[in-house]
Short mmCIF file of N, CA and C in Angstrom, two decimals:
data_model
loop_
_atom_site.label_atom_id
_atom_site.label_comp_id
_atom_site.label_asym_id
_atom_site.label_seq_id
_atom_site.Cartn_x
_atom_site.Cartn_y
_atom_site.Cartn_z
N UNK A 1 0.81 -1.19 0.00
CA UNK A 1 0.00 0.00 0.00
C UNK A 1 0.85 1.25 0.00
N UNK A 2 1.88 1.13 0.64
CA UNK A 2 2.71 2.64 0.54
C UNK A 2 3.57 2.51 -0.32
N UNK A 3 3.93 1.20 -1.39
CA UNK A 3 4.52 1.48 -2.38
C UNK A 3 3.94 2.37 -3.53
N UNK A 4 2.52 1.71 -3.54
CA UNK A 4 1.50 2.23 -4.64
C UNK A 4 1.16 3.69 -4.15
N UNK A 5 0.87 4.21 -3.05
CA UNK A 5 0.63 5.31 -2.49
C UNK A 5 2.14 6.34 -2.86
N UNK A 6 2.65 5.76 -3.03
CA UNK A 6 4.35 6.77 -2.92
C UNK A 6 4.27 6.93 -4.83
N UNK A 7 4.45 5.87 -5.09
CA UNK A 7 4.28 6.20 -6.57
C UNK A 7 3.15 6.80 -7.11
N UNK A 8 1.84 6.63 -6.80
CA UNK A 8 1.14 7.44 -7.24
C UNK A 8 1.06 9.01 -7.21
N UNK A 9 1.88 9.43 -5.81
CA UNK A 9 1.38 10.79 -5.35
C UNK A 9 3.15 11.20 -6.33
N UNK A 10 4.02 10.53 -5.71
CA UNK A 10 5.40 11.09 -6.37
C UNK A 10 5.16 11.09 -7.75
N UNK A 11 4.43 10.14 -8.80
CA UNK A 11 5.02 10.61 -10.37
C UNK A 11 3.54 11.63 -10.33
N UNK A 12 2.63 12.08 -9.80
CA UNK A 12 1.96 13.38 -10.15
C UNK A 12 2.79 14.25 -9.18
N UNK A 13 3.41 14.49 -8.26
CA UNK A 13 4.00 15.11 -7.77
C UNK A 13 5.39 15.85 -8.68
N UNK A 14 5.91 15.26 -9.22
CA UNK A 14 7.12 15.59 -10.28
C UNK A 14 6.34 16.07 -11.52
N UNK A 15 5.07 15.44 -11.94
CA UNK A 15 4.72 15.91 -12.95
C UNK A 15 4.09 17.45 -12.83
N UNK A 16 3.45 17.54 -12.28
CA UNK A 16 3.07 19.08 -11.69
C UNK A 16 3.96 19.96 -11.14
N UNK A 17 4.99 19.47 -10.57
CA UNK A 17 6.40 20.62 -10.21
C UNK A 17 6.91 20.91 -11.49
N UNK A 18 6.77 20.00 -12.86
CA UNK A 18 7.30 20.94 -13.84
C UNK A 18 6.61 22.02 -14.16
N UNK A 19 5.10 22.17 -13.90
CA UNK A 19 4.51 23.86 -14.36
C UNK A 19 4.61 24.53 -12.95
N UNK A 20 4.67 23.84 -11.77
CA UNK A 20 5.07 25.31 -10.90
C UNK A 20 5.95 24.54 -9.48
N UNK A 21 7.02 24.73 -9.76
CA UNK A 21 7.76 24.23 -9.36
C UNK A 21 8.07 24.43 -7.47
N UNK A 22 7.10 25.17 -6.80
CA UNK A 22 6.74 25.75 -5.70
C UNK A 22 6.48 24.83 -4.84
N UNK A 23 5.57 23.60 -5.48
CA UNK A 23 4.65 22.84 -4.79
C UNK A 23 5.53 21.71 -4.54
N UNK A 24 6.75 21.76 -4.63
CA UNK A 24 7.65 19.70 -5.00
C UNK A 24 7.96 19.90 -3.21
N UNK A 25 7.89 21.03 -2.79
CA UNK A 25 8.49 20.85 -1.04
C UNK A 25 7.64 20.45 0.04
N UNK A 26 6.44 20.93 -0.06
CA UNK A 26 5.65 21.06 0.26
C UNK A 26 4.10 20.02 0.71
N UNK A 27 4.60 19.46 -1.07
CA UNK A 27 3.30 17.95 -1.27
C UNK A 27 4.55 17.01 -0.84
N UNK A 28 5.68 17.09 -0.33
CA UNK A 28 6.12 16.02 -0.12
C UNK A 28 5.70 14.96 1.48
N UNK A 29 4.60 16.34 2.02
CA UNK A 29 4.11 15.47 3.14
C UNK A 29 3.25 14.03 2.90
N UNK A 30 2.48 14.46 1.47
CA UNK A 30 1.90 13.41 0.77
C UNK A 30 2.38 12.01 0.77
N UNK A 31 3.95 12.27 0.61
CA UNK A 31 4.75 10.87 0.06
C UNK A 31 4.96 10.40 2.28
N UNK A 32 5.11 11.48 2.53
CA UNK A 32 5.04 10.99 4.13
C UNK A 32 3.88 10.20 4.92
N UNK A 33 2.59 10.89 4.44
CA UNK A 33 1.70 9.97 5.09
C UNK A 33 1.44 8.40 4.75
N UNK A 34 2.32 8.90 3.19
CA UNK A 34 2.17 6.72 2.17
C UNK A 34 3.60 6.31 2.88
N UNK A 35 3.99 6.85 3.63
CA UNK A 35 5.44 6.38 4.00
C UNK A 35 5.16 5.74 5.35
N UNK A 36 3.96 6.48 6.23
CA UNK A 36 3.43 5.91 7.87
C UNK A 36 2.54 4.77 7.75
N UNK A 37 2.41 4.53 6.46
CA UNK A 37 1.49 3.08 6.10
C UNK A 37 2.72 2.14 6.14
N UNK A 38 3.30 1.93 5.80
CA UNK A 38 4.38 0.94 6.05
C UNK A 38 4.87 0.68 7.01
N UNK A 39 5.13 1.96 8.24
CA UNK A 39 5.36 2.17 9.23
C UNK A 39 4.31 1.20 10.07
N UNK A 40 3.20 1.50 9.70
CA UNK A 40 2.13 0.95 10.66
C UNK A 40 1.96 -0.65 10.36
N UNK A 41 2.72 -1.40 9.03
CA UNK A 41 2.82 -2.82 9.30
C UNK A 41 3.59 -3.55 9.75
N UNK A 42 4.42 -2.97 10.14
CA UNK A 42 6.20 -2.85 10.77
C UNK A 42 5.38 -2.79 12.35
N UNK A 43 4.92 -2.21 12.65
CA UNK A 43 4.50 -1.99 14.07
C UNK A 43 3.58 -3.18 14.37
N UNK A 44 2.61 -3.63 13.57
CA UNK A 44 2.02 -4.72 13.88
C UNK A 44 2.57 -6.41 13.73
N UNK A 45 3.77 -6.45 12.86
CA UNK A 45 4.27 -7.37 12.65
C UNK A 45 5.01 -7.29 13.75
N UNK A 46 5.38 -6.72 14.50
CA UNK A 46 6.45 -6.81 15.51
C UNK A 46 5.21 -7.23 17.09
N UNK A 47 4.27 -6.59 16.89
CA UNK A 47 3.25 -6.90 18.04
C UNK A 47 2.82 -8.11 18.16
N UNK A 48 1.97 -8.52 16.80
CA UNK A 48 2.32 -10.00 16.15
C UNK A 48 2.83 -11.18 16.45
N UNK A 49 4.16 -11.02 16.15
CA UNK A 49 5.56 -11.75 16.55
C UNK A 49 5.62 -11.76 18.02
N UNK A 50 5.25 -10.66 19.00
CA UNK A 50 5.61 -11.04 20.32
C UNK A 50 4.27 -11.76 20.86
N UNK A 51 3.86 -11.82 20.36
CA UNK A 51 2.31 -12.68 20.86
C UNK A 51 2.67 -14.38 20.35
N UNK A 52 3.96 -14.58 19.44
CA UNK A 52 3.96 -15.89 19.63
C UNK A 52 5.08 -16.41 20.71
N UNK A 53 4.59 -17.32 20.75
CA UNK A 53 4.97 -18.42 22.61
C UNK A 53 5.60 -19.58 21.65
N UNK A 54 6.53 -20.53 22.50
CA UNK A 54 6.84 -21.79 22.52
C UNK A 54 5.46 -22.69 23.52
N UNK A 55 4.96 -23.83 22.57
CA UNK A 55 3.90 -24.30 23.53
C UNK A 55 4.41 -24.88 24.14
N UNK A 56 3.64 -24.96 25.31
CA UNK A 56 4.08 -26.00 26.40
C UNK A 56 3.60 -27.25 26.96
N UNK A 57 3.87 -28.45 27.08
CA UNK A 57 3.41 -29.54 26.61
C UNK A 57 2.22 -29.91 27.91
N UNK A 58 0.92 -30.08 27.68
CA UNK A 58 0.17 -30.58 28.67
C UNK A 58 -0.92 -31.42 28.51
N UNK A 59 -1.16 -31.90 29.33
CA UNK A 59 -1.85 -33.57 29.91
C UNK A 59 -3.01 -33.40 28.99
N UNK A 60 -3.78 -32.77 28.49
CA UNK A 60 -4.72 -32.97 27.61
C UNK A 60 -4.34 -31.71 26.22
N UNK A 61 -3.56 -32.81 25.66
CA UNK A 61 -2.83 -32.32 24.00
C UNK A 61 -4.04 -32.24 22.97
N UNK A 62 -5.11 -32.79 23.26
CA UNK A 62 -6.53 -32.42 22.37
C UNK A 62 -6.60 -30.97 22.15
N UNK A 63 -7.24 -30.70 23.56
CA UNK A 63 -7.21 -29.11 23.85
C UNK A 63 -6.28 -28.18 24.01
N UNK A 64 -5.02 -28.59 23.49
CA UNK A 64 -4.06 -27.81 23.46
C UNK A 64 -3.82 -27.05 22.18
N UNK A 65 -4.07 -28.35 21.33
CA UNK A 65 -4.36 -28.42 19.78
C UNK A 65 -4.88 -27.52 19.82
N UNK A 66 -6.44 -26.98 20.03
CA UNK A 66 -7.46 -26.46 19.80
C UNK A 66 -6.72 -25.21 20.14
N UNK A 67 -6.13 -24.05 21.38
CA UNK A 67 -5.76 -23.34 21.90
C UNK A 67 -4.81 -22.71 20.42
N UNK A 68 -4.00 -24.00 20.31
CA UNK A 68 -2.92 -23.81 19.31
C UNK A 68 -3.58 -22.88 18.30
N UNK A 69 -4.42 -23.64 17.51
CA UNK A 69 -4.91 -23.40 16.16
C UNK A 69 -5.73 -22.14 16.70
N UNK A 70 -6.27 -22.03 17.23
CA UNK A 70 -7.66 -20.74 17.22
C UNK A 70 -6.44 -19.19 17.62
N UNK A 71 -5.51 -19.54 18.41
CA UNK A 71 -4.22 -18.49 18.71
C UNK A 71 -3.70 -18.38 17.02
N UNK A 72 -3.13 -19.40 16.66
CA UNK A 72 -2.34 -18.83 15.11
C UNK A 72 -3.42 -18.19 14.10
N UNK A 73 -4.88 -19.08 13.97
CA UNK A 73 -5.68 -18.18 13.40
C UNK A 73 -5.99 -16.56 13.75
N UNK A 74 -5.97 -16.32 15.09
CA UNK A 74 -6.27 -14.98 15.30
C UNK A 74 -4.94 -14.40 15.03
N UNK A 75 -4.02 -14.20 14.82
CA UNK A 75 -2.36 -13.73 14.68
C UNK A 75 -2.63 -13.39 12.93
N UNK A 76 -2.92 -14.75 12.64
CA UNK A 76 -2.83 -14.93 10.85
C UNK A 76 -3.78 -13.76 10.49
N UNK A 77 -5.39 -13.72 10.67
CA UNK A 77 -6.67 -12.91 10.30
C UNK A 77 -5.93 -11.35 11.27
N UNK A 78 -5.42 -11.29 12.29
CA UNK A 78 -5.10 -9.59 12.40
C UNK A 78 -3.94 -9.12 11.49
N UNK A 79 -3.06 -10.08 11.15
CA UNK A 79 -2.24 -9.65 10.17
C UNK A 79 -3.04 -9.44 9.04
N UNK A 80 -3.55 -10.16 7.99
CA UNK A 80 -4.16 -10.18 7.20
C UNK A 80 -5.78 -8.83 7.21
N UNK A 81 -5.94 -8.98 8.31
CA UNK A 81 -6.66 -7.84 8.02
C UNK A 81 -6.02 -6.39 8.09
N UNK A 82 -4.67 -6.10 8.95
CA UNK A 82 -3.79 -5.02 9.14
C UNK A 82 -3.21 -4.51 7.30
N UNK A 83 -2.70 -5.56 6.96
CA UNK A 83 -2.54 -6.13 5.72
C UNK A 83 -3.33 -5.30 4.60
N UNK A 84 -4.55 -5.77 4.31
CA UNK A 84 -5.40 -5.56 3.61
C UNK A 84 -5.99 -4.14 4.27
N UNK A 85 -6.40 -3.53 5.02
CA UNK A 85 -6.52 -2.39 5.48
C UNK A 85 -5.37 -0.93 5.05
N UNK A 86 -4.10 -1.34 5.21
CA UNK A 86 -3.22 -0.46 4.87
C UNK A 86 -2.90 -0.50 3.52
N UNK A 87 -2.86 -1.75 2.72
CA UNK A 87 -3.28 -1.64 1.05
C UNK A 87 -4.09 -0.55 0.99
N UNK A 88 -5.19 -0.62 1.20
CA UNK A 88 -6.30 0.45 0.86
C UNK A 88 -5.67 1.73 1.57
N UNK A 89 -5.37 1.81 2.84
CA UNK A 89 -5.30 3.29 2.76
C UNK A 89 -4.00 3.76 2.29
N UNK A 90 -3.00 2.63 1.70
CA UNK A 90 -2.12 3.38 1.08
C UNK A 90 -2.38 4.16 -0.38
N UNK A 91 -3.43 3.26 -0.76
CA UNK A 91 -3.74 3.48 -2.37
C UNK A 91 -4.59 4.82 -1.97
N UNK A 92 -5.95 4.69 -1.26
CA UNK A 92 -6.44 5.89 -0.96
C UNK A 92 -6.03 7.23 -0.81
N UNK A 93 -4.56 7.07 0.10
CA UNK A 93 -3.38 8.55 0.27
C UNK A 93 -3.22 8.67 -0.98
N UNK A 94 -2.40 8.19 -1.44
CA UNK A 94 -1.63 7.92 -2.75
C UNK A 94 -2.65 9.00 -3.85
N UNK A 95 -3.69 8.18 -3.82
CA UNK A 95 -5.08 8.91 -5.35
C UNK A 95 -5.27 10.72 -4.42
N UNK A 96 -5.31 10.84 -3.20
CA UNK A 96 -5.75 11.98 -2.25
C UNK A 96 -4.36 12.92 -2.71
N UNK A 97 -2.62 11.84 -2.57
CA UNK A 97 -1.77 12.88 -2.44
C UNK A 97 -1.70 13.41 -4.24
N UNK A 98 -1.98 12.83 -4.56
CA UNK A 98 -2.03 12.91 -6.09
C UNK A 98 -3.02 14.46 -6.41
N UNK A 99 -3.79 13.90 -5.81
CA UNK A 99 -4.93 14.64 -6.16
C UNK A 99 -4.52 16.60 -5.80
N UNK A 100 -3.83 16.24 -4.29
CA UNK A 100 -3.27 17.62 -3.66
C UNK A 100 -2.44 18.28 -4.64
N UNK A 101 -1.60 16.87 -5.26
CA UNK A 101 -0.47 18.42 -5.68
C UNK A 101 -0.91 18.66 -7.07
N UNK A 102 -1.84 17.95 -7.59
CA UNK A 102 -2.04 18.48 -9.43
C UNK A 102 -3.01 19.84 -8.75
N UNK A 103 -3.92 19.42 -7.74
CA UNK A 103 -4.66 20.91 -7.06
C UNK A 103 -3.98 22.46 -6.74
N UNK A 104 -2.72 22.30 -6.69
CA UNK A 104 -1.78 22.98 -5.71
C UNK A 104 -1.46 23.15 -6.71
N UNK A 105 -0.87 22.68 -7.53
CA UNK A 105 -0.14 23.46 -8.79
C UNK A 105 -0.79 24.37 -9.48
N UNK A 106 -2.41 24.48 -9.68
CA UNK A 106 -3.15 24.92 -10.53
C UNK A 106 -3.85 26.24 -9.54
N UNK A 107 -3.89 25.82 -8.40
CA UNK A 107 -3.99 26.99 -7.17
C UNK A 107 -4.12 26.85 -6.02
N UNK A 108 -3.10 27.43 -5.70
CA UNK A 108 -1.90 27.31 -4.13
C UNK A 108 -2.82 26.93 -2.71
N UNK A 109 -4.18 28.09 -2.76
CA UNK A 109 -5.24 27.96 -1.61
C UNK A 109 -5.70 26.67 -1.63
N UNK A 110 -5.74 25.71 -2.48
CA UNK A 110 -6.75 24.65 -2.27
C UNK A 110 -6.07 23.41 -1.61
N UNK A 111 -4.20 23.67 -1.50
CA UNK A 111 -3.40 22.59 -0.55
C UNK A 111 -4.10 22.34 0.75
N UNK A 112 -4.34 23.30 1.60
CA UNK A 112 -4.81 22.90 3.12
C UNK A 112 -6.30 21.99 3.09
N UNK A 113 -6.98 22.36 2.17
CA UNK A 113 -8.04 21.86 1.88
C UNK A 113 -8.12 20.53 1.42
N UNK A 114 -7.31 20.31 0.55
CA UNK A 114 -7.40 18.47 0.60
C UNK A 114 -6.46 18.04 1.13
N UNK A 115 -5.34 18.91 1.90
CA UNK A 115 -4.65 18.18 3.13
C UNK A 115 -5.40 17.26 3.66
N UNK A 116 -5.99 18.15 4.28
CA UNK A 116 -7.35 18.00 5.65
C UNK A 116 -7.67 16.38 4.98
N UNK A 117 -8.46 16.27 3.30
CA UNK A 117 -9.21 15.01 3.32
C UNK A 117 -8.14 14.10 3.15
N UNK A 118 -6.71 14.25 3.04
CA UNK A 118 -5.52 13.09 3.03
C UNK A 118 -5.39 12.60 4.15
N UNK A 119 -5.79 13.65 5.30
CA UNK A 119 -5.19 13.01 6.89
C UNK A 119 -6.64 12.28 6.54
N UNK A 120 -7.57 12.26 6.86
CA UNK A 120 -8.75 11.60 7.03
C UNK A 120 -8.99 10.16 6.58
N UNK A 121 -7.75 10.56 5.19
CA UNK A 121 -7.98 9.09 4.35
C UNK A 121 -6.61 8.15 5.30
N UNK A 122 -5.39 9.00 5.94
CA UNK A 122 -4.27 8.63 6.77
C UNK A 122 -5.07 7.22 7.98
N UNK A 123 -6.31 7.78 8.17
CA UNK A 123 -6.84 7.51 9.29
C UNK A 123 -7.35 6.23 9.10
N UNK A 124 -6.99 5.78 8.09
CA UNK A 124 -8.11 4.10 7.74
C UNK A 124 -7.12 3.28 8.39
N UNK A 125 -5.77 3.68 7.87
CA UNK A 125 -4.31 2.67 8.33
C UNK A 125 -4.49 2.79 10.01
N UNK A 126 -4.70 3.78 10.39
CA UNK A 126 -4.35 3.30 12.13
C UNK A 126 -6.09 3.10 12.73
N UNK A 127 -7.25 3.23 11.95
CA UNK A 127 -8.57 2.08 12.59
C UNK A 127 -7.78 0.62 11.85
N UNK A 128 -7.07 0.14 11.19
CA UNK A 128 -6.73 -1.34 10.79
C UNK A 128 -5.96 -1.58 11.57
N UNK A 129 -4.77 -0.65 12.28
CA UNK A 129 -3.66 -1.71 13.47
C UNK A 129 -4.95 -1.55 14.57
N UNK A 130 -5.93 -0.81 14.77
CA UNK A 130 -6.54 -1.12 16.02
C UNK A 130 -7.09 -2.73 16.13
N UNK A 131 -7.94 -2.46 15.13
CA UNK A 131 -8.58 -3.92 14.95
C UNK A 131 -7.79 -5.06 14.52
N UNK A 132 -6.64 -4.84 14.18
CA UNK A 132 -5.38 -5.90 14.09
C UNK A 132 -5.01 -6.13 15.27
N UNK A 133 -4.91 -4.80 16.69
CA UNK A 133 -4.12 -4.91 17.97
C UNK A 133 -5.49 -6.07 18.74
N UNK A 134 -6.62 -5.44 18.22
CA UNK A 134 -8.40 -6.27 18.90
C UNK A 134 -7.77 -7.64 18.61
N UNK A 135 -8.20 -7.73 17.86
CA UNK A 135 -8.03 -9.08 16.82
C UNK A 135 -6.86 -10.10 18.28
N UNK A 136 -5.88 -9.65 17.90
CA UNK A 136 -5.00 -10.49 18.00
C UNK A 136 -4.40 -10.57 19.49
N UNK A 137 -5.42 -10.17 20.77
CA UNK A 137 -5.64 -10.03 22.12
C UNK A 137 -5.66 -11.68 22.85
N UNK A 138 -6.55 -12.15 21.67
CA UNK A 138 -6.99 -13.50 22.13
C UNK A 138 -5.80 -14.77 21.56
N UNK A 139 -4.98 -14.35 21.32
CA UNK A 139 -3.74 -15.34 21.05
C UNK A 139 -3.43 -15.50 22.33
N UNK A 140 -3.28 -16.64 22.60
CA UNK A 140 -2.40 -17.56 23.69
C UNK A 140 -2.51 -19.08 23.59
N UNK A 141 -1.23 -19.30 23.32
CA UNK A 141 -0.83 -20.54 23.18
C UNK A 141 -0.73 -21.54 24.25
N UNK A 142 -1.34 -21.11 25.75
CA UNK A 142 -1.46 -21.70 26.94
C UNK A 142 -2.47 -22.35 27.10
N UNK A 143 -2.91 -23.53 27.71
CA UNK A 143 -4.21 -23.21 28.37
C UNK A 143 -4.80 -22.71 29.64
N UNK A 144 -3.93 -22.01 30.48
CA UNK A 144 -4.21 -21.19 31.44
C UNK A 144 -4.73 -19.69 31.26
#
């Protein structure tokens, strides 16, 4: 998501600094907010990762099984939904930062104005680590 978000906003970003060359400093916050989407799967992969355990072997291995599997499923589905959440709001920034600087080039007042709707669209990536951090509460590889 913040690859596609970086490229989208950077090649309209370069393309519009060639008619006014004012705006290349400025929209580069654009390429920053597709840059905190990456940031934010880096943060959950690491939260992730500390939620997995070595199991520990006990007297009824049926239900341990069970503990096992329903813990890696919830780990797997908060990644995967963290995942798929920051895809979208990288692409979303990305079409928003795009959108800012061909705006900005053509007239300067209207930057703060779809700032404003880029943070808003910023905001999908950190409701997805929430519900990635929800999600993945109920991992434990114990049965205690």
């Amino acid at each position: 998501g913040a690859a596609w978000g970086i490229f989208i906003t950077g090649s309209s970003l370069l393309g519009a600094a060639v008619r006014a060359p004012r705006i290349s400093s400025k929209n580069l916050i654009s390429v920053i907010f597709c840059e905190a989407v990456a940031i934010y799967g880096v943060i959950v992969s690491i939260i992730l990762q500390t939620k997995i355990d070595k199991p520990e072997p006990a007297a009824d291995a049926e239900a341990l099984k069970v503990v096992h599997m329903a813990a890696g499923y919830s780990i797997f589905w908060a990644g995967v939904c963290c995942g798929i959440g920051n895809l979208a709001c990288g692409v979303c920034v990305g079409i928003c930062g795009s959108g800012c600087a061909l705006a900005d080039a053509q007239n300067g007042a209207l930057f703060v104005k779809i700032l404003v709707i880029e943070i808003f669209a910023s905001a999908l990536g950190i409701f997805a680590i929430i519900v990635a951090i929800i999600m993945s509460t109920n991992a434990k590889f114990t049965l205690g």
